[in-house]
mmCIF file of C-alpha atoms in Angstrom:
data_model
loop_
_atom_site.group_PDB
_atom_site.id
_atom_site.type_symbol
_atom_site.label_atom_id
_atom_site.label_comp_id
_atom_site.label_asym_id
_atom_site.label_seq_id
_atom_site.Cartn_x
_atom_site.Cartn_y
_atom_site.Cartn_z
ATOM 1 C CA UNK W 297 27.637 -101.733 15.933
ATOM 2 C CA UNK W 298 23.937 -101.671 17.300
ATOM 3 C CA UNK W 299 22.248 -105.425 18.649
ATOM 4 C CA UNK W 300 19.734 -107.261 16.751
ATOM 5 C CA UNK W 301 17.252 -105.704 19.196
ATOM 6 C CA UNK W 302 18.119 -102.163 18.246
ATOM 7 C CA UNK W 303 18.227 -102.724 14.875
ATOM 8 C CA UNK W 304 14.690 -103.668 15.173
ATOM 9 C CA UNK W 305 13.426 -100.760 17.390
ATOM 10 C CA UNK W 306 15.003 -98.838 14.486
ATOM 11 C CA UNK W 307 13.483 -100.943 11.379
ATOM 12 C CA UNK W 308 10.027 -100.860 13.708
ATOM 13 C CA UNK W 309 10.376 -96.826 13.777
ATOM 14 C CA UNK W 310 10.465 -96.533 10.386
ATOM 15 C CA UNK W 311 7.606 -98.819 9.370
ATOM 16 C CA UNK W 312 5.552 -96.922 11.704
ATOM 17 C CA UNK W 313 6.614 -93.360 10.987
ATOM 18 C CA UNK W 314 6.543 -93.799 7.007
ATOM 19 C CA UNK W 315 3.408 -93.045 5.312
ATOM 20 C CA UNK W 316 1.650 -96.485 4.048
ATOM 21 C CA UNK W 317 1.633 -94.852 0.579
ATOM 22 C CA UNK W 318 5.210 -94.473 -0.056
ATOM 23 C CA UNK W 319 6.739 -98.130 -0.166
ATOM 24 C CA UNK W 320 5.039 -101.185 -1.828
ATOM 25 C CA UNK W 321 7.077 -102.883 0.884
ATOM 26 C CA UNK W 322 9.585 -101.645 2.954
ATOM 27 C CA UNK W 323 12.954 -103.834 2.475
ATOM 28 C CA UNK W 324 15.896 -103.025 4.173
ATOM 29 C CA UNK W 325 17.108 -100.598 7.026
ATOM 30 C CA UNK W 326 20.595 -100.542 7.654
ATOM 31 C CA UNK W 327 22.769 -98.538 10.037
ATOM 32 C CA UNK W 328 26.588 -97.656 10.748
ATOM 33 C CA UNK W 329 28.250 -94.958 13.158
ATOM 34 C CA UNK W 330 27.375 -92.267 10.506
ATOM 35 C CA UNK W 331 24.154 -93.014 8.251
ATOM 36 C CA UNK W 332 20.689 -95.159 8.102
ATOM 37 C CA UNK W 333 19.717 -96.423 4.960
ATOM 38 C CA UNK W 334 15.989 -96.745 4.345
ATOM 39 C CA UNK W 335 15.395 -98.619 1.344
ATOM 40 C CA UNK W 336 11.984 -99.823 0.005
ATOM 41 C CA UNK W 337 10.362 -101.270 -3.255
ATOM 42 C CA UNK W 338 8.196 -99.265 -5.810
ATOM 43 C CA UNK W 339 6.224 -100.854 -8.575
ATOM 44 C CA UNK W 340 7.847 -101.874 -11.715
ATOM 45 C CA UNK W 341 6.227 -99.221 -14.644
ATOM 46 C CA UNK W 342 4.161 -101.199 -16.991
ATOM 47 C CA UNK W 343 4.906 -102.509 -20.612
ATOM 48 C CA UNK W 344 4.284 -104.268 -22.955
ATOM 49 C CA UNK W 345 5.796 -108.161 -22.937
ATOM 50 C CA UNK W 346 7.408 -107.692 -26.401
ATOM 51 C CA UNK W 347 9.382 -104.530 -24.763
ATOM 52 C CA UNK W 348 13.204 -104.787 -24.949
ATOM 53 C CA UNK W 349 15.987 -104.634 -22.426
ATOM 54 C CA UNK W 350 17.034 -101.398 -22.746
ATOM 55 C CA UNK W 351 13.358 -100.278 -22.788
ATOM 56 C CA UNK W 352 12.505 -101.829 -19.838
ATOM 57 C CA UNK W 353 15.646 -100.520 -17.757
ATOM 58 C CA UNK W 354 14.528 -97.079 -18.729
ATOM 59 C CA UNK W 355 11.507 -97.173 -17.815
ATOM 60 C CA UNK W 356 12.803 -98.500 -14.206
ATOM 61 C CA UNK W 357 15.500 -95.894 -14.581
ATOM 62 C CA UNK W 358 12.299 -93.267 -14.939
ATOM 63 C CA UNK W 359 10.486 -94.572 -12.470
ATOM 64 C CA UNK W 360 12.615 -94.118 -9.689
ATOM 65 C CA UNK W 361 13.127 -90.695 -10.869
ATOM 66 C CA UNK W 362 9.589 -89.643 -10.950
ATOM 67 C CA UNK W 363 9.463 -91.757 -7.241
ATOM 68 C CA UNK W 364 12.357 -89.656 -5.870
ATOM 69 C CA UNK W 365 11.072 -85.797 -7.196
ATOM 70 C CA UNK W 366 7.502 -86.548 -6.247
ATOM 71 C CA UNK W 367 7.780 -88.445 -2.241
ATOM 72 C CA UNK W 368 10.782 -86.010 -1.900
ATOM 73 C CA UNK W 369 9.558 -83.482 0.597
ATOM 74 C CA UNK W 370 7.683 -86.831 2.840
ATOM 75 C CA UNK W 371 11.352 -88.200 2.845
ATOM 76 C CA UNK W 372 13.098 -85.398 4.014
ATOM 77 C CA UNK W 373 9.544 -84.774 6.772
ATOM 78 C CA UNK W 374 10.957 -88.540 7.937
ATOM 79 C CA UNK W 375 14.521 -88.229 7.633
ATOM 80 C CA UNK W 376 14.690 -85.015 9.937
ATOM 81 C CA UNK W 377 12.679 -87.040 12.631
ATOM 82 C CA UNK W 378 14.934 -89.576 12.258
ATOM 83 C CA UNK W 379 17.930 -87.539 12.570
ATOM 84 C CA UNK W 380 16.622 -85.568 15.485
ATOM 85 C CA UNK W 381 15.593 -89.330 17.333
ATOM 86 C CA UNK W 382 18.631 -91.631 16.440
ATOM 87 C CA UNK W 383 21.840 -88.885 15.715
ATOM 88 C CA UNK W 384 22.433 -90.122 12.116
ATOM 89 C CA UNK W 385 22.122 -88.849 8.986
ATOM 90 C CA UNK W 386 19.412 -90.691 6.482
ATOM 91 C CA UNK W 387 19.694 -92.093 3.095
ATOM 92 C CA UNK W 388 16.969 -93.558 0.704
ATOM 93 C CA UNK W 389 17.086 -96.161 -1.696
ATOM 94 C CA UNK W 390 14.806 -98.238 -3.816
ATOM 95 C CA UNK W 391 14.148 -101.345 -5.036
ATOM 96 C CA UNK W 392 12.544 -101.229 -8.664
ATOM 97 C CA UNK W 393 12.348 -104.129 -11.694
ATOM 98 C CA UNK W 394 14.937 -105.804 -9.823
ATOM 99 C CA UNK W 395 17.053 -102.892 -9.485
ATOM 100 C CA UNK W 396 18.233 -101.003 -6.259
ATOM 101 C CA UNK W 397 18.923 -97.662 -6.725
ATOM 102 C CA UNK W 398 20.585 -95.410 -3.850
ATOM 103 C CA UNK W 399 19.907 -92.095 -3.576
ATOM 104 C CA UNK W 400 22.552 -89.385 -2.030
ATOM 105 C CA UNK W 401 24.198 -90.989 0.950
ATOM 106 C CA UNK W 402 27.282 -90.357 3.109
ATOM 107 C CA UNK W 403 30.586 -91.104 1.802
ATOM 108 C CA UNK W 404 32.584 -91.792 4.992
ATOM 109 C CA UNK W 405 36.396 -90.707 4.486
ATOM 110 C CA UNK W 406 38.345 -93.468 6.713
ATOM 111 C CA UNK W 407 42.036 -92.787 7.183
ATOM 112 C CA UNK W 408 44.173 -96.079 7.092
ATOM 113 C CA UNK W 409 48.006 -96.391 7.939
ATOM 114 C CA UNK W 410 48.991 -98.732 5.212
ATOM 115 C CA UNK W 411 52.800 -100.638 4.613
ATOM 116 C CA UNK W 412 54.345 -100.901 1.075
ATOM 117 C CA UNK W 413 52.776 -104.743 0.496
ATOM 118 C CA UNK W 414 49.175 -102.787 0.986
ATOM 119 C CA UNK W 415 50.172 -99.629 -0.972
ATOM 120 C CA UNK W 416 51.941 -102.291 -3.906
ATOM 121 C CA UNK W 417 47.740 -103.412 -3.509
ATOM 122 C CA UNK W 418 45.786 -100.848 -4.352
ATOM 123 C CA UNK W 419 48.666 -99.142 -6.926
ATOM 124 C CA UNK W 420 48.364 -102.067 -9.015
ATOM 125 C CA UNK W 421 44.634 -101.689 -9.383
ATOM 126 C CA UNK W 422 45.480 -97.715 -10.364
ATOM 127 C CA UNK W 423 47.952 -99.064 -12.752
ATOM 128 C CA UNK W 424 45.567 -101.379 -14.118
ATOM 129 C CA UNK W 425 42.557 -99.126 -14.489
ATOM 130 C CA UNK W 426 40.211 -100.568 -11.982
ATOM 131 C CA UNK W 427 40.882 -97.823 -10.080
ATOM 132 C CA UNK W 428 41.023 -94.082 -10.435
ATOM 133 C CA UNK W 429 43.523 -93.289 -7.098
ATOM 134 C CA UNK W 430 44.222 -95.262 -3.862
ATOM 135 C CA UNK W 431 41.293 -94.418 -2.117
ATOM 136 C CA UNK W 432 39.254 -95.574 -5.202
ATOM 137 C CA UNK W 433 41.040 -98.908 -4.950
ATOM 138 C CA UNK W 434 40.726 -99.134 -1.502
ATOM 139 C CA UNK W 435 36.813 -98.898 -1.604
ATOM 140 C CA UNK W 436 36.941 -101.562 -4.845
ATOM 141 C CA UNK W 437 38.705 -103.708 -1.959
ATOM 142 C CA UNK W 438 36.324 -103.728 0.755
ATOM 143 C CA UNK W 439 33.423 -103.847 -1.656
ATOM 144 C CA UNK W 440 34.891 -107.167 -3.089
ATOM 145 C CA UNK W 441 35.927 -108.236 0.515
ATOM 146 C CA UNK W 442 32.255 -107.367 1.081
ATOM 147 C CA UNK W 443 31.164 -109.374 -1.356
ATOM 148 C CA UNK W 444 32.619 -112.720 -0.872
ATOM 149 C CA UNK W 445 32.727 -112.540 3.379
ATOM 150 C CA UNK W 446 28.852 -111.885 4.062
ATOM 151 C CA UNK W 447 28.715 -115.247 6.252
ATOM 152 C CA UNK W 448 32.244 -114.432 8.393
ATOM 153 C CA UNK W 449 30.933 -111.085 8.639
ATOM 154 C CA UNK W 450 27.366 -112.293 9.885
ATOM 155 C CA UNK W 451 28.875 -114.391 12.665
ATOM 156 C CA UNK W 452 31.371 -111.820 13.557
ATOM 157 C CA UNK W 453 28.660 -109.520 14.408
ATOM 158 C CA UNK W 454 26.461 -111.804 16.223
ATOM 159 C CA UNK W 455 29.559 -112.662 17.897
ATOM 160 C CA UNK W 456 29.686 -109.016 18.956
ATOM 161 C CA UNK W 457 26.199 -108.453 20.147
ATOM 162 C CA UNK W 458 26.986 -111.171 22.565
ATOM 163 C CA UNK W 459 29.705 -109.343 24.245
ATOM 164 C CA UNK W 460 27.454 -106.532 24.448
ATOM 165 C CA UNK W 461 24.394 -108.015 26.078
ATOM 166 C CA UNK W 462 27.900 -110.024 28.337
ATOM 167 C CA UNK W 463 28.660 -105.988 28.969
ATOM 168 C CA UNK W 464 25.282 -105.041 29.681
ATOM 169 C CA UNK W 465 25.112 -107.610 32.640
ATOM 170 C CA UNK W 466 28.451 -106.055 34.248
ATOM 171 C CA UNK W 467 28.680 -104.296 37.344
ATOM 172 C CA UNK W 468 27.565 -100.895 35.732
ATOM 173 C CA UNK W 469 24.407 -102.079 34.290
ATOM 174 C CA UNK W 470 21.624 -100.826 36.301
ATOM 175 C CA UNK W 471 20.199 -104.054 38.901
ATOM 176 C CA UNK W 472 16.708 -105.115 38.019
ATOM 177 C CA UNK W 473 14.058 -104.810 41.169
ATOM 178 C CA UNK W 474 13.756 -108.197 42.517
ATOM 179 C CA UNK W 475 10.734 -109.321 43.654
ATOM 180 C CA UNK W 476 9.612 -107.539 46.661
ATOM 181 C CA UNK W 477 12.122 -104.801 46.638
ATOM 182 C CA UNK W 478 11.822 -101.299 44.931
ATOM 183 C CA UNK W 479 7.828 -99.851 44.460
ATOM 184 C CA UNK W 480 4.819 -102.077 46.061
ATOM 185 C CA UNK W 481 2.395 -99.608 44.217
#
């Protein structure tokens, strides 16, 4: 969990170290203990008014292809920066006709102790077909969790980065020079 103002410093590196050329608009940065997500928006490919659905979502669908083989060696330039400066891997998404599109990013394993109610869970959703295995339906889970809890998950967290900036005024934190004490240069 990083603070609003790190999260900034972070979102502020990246709009400074990316070359103006590669995003229309930078939209999102996101970050976790393993992985930073940079995504940003490319233009839509051009056609025609009279072109169909499926035209037009191939035509996105090429588009971000071209996007990711051609700005592919600039990424990586960035990412390796980035993974040097801030210890986490980087990922790359983009935003495209109203599409996002992620490219290769981390898939986290995360090891759960769960009871028979939980396990009854997620082997129903096997059973059913919305899921593949228990980890698949444990994923499906927290992305529909995900889904529906954005605001109790948005005040959690600013609920969090108050305890930390709380923390960062404990005993450990280093003591600010008052006025008149430390260097008179």
């Amino acid at each position: 969990m990083i603070t609003t103002d790190q999260h900034e410093r972070l979102r502020g590196w990246f709009a400074g170290r990316l070359p103006d050329d590669l995003f229309e608009r930078l939209v999102e940065v996101t970050v976790d203990r393993e992985e930073i997500t940079v995504i940003g928006e490319i233009p839509e490919p051009r056609l025609p008014e009279s072109a169909s659905a499926v035209e037009r979502e191939a035509a996105v669908q090429g588009r971000v292809q071209e996007f990711r083989e051609r700005t592919r060696e600039e990424r990586v330039g960035v990412a390796r920066e980035a993974e040097h400066r801030f210890r986490k891997k980087v990922s790359w998404g983009v935003e495209c006709g109203g599409e996002r599109v992620l490219f290769t990013h981390v898939a986290a394993p995360v090891m759960t102790r769960l009871r028979q109610p939980e396990r009854q869970v997620l082997d129903t959703l096997v059973a059913a077909g919305v899921a593949r295995s228990r980890s698949d339906a444990l994923a499906w889970c927290v992305r529909l969790v995900r889904r529906h809890t954005d605001d109790w998950l948005s005040e959690l967290r600013d609920s969090l980065e108050q305890v930390q900036r709380v923390r960062a005024q404990g005993p450990d934190a280093e003591p600010a020079n008052e006025p008149g004490e430390g260097n008179d240069s």
